[in-house]
Coordinates of C-alpha atoms in Angstrom, one line a residue:
M1 CA 0.0 0.0 0.0
A2 CA 2.8 2.4 0.9
T3 CA 4.6 1.7 -2.4
S4 CA 1.5 2.4 -4.4
L5 CA 1.0 5.8 -2.6
Q6 CA 4.6 6.7 -3.3
G7 CA 4.2 5.9 -7.0
I8 CA 1.1 8.1 -7.2
V9 CA 2.9 11.0 -5.5
R10 CA 5.8 10.7 -8.0
V11 CA 3.5 10.8 -11.0
L12 CA 1.8 13.9 -9.6
C13 CA 5.1 15.6 -9.1
R14 CA 6.1 15.0 -12.7
L15 CA 2.8 16.3 -14.0
S16 CA 2.6 19.4 -11.8
P17 CA 5.1 21.5 -13.8
S18 CA 3.2 20.9 -17.0
I19 CA -0.1 21.9 -15.3
L20 CA 1.2 24.9 -13.3
H21 CA 3.3 26.4 -16.0
P22 CA 0.4 27.7 -18.2
I23 CA -1.3 29.1 -15.1
R24 CA 1.8 31.0 -14.1
Q25 CA 2.1 32.4 -17.6
Y26 CA -1.5 33.5 -17.5
Q27 CA -1.0 35.3 -14.1
S28 CA 2.2 37.1 -15.3
C29 CA 0.3 38.1 -18.5
L30 CA -2.4 39.7 -16.4
H31 CA 0.2 41.8 -14.6
R32 CA 2.2 42.9 -17.6
L33 CA -0.2 43.3 -20.5
P34 CA -3.6 45.1 -20.6
A35 CA -6.8 43.2 -20.5
R36 CA -7.4 43.5 -24.3
T37 CA -4.0 42.1 -25.4
C38 CA -3.9 39.3 -22.9
P39 CA -4.4 35.8 -24.5
D40 CA -7.4 33.7 -23.5
L41 CA -6.2 30.9 -21.4
S42 CA -9.4 30.1 -19.6
A43 CA -9.0 26.5 -20.7
F44 CA -6.1 26.1 -18.2
A45 CA -8.1 27.5 -15.3
P46 CA -9.1 25.1 -12.5
P47 CA -12.4 23.3 -13.2
R48 CA -13.9 24.0 -9.8
H49 CA -15.7 27.2 -10.9
S50 CA -17.4 25.3 -13.8
L51 CA -18.5 22.5 -11.5
C52 CA -20.0 25.0 -9.1
Q53 CA -21.8 26.7 -12.0
A54 CA -23.2 23.3 -13.2
V55 CA -24.4 22.4 -9.8
S56 CA -26.1 25.8 -9.4
L57 CA -27.8 25.4 -12.8
Q58 CA -29.1 22.0 -11.8
D59 CA -30.5 23.4 -8.6
E60 CA -32.2 26.2 -10.5
D61 CA -33.8 23.7 -13.0
A62 CA -35.0 21.6 -10.1
A63 CA -36.5 24.7 -8.4
R64 CA -38.2 25.7 -11.6
A65 CA -39.7 22.2 -12.1
A66 CA -40.9 22.2 -8.5
E67 CA -42.6 25.6 -8.7
P68 CA -45.7 24.3 -10.6
L69 CA -46.0 21.3 -8.3
I70 CA -46.0 23.5 -5.2
R71 CA -48.4 26.0 -6.9
Y72 CA -51.0 23.4 -7.9
K73 CA -50.6 21.1 -4.9
D74 CA -53.1 23.0 -2.7
R75 CA -55.5 24.0 -5.5
P76 CA -55.2 21.4 -8.3
W77 CA -58.3 22.6 -10.0
D78 CA -56.5 25.9 -11.0
Y79 CA -54.3 23.9 -13.4
L80 CA -57.2 23.0 -15.7
E81 CA -57.8 26.8 -16.2
S82 CA -54.2 27.7 -16.7
E83 CA -52.5 28.5 -20.0
E84 CA -50.1 25.5 -19.5
Y85 CA -53.1 23.1 -19.6
I86 CA -54.6 24.8 -22.6
E87 CA -51.4 24.7 -24.6
R88 CA -50.8 21.1 -23.8
Y89 CA -54.4 19.6 -24.1
G90 CA -56.6 22.3 -25.5
T91 CA -60.2 21.5 -25.1
N92 CA -59.6 17.7 -25.1
P93 CA -59.6 15.6 -22.0
V94 CA -56.3 14.5 -20.5
W95 CA -56.7 10.9 -21.8
A96 CA -57.5 11.9 -25.4
G97 CA -55.0 10.4 -27.9
Y98 CA -53.3 8.3 -25.3
R99 CA -52.1 4.8 -26.5
R100 CA -50.3 2.3 -24.3
N101 CA -47.2 0.6 -25.7
H102 CA -47.8 -3.1 -26.0
K103 CA -46.6 -6.1 -28.0
G104 CA -48.6 -7.3 -30.9
G105 CA -51.8 -5.9 -32.5
I106 CA -54.1 -6.9 -29.6
P107 CA -54.0 -4.5 -26.7
P108 CA -54.1 -5.9 -23.1
Q109 CA -57.5 -6.5 -21.5
K110 CA -56.4 -4.6 -18.3
T111 CA -54.3 -1.6 -17.6
R112 CA -51.1 -1.8 -15.6
K113 CA -51.4 -1.8 -11.8
T114 CA -49.3 1.3 -11.3
C115 CA -47.0 3.5 -13.4
I116 CA -44.7 4.7 -10.6
R117 CA -42.9 2.2 -8.3
G118 CA -40.8 4.0 -5.8
D119 CA -38.5 6.4 -7.9
K120 CA -38.9 4.5 -11.1
I121 CA -41.4 5.6 -13.8
C122 CA -42.4 3.3 -16.6
G123 CA -41.7 4.2 -20.2
N124 CA -45.2 5.2 -21.2
P125 CA -47.1 6.3 -18.0
C126 CA -50.9 6.7 -18.0
P127 CA -52.5 10.1 -18.7
I128 CA -52.6 11.0 -14.9
C129 CA -49.1 9.7 -13.9
R130 CA -47.4 11.4 -16.9
D131 CA -48.4 14.9 -15.8
P132 CA -47.5 15.7 -12.2
N133 CA -49.9 18.7 -12.3
V134 CA -52.9 16.5 -12.8
I135 CA -54.0 15.7 -9.3
V136 CA -57.1 13.6 -8.5
H137 CA -59.2 15.4 -5.9
H138 CA -62.9 15.4 -5.1
Q139 CA -63.0 19.2 -5.6
N140 CA -61.3 19.0 -9.0
V141 CA -64.7 18.7 -10.7
K142 CA -63.5 19.5 -14.2
L143 CA -61.0 16.7 -14.1
L144 CA -63.5 14.2 -12.8
Q145 CA -66.1 15.1 -15.4
Q146 CA -63.6 14.1 -18.1
F147 CA -63.9 10.5 -16.8
I148 CA -67.7 10.4 -16.6
S149 CA -70.0 9.7 -19.5
P150 CA -72.4 12.7 -20.0
H151 CA -75.1 10.3 -21.4
T152 CA -75.2 7.6 -18.8
G153 CA -73.4 9.2 -15.8
M154 CA -71.2 6.1 -15.5
V155 CA -67.4 6.2 -15.0
Y156 CA -65.4 5.3 -18.1
D157 CA -63.6 2.0 -18.1
P158 CA -59.8 2.2 -17.7
T159 CA -59.3 0.3 -20.9
R160 CA -60.8 3.3 -22.7
T161 CA -59.0 6.1 -20.9
G162 CA -55.7 4.1 -20.3
V163 CA -55.5 5.1 -16.6
C164 CA -53.6 2.6 -14.4
M165 CA -55.5 0.7 -11.7
K166 CA -54.1 2.8 -8.9
Q167 CA -55.3 6.1 -10.4
Q168 CA -58.6 4.5 -11.4
K169 CA -59.2 3.5 -7.8
K170 CA -58.5 7.1 -6.7
L171 CA -60.9 8.4 -9.4
N172 CA -63.7 6.2 -8.2
E173 CA -63.2 7.3 -4.6
A174 CA -63.0 11.0 -5.6
I175 CA -66.2 10.8 -7.8
D176 CA -68.1 9.1 -5.0
T177 CA -67.0 11.7 -2.5
A178 CA -67.8 14.6 -4.9
R179 CA -71.3 13.1 -5.4
D180 CA -71.8 12.8 -1.6
H181 CA -70.8 16.5 -1.2
G182 CA -73.1 17.6 -4.0
L183 CA -70.3 18.7 -6.4
L184 CA -71.3 16.2 -9.1
P185 CA -74.8 15.3 -10.2
F186 CA -75.9 11.7 -10.4
Q187 CA -79.0 10.1 -12.0
I188 CA -81.8 8.5 -9.9
P189 CA -84.2 6.2 -11.8
Y190 CA -87.8 7.6 -11.9
V191 CA -90.4 5.3 -10.4
E192 CA -94.2 6.0 -10.4
F193 CA -95.7 5.2 -7.0
S194 CA -99.3 4.2 -6.7
V195 CA -101.5 5.1 -3.7
E196 CA -102.5 1.5 -3.2
D197 CA -98.9 0.5 -2.2
Y198 CA -99.0 2.9 0.8
S199 CA -102.7 2.5 1.9
N200 CA -104.1 0.3 4.7
S201 CA -107.3 -0.6 2.9
H202 CA -106.1 -3.7 1.2
D203 CA -105.9 -7.1 2.9
A204 CA -102.1 -7.4 3.0
V205 CA -101.8 -4.5 5.4
G206 CA -105.2 -4.5 7.2
S207 CA -106.1 -6.6 10.2
T208 CA -106.1 -10.4 9.5
P209 CA -109.3 -12.1 10.4
P210 CA -109.0 -15.1 12.8
P211 CA -109.1 -18.6 11.2
P212 CA -112.5 -20.4 11.1
S213 CA -111.1 -23.2 13.3
L214 CA -110.7 -20.9 16.3
T215 CA -114.1 -19.4 15.9
S216 CA -115.8 -22.8 15.8
G217 CA -113.9 -24.1 18.9
D218 CA -111.9 -26.7 17.1
T219 CA -108.2 -27.1 17.4
W220 CA -105.8 -25.7 14.9
Y221 CA -104.6 -29.1 13.8
K222 CA -107.1 -32.0 13.7
W223 CA -104.6 -34.5 15.0
Y224 CA -103.9 -32.4 18.1
S225 CA -107.3 -33.3 19.6
E226 CA -106.6 -37.0 19.3
I227 CA -103.5 -36.8 21.5
S228 CA -103.9 -37.5 25.2
P229 CA -101.1 -36.1 27.4
D230 CA -99.4 -38.1 30.1
Q231 CA -100.9 -37.3 33.5
N232 CA -97.6 -37.6 35.3
E233 CA -96.0 -35.0 33.0
V234 CA -99.0 -32.7 33.4
A235 CA -98.7 -33.0 37.2
K236 CA -95.0 -32.1 37.0
V237 CA -95.7 -29.0 34.9
K238 CA -98.5 -27.9 37.3
K239 CA -96.2 -28.3 40.3
M240 CA -93.4 -26.4 38.6
Y241 CA -95.7 -23.5 37.7
K242 CA -97.9 -23.6 40.8
A243 CA -97.1 -20.1 42.0
Y244 CA -97.6 -18.7 38.5
L245 CA -101.0 -20.5 38.2
K246 CA -102.1 -19.1 41.5
K247 CA -101.4 -15.6 40.4
G248 CA -103.3 -16.2 37.2
L249 CA -106.3 -17.4 39.0
Q250 CA -106.2 -14.4 41.4
T251 CA -106.1 -11.9 38.5
Q252 CA -109.0 -13.6 36.8
S253 CA -111.1 -13.5 40.0
C254 CA -110.3 -9.8 40.4

């Protein structure tokens, strides 16, 4: 290990004069000659300034990309009225013209489960996952209306819109919540009610007359009168409910 370090130091010592010599010439030129006649030796300058500028440019690009996300995060419905949305989609819905990449001429019967797994995004994400400004929310009514049929009021199937199953689940939940809050209309089938269904005049709702067997004094079942109970069992039952029977007789006498 020590020998390898010594070899690296020797190589650097050999190369240092060739690197430092142009820089020293550039510094001496700045002192002797005016700025107009000085040769351009910026190529020999240390690269740390360019690296700092590159890092700063990357930070600026990341900040610019994060600005619309932060701006539309709290109010996602403002994005559908912005100029960015009109330039990108116009008057069409977000899923218009979308086609999923697949092998062969027959498209898959189901959409993918999700387009984003951790930090990895698939090659051709769905219409909602490809645009970070499109956020599914129950107050984003204009976005939800794009996934509802105006004729039937039913939610479009994901095979038509190309939305992944994860976003489709969010859409269904947001549409149900918006309908519960009164933000989206929903159709109720019209049923004509007749007065007879809610009246007490017909036999199904009125008082049921007693059966003819009870009015005539006969038993409910004909075979019940032919059975003679065991007297020992009857005595046991009377002994068990003796106090109850006394109370019943007293109430009847009163």
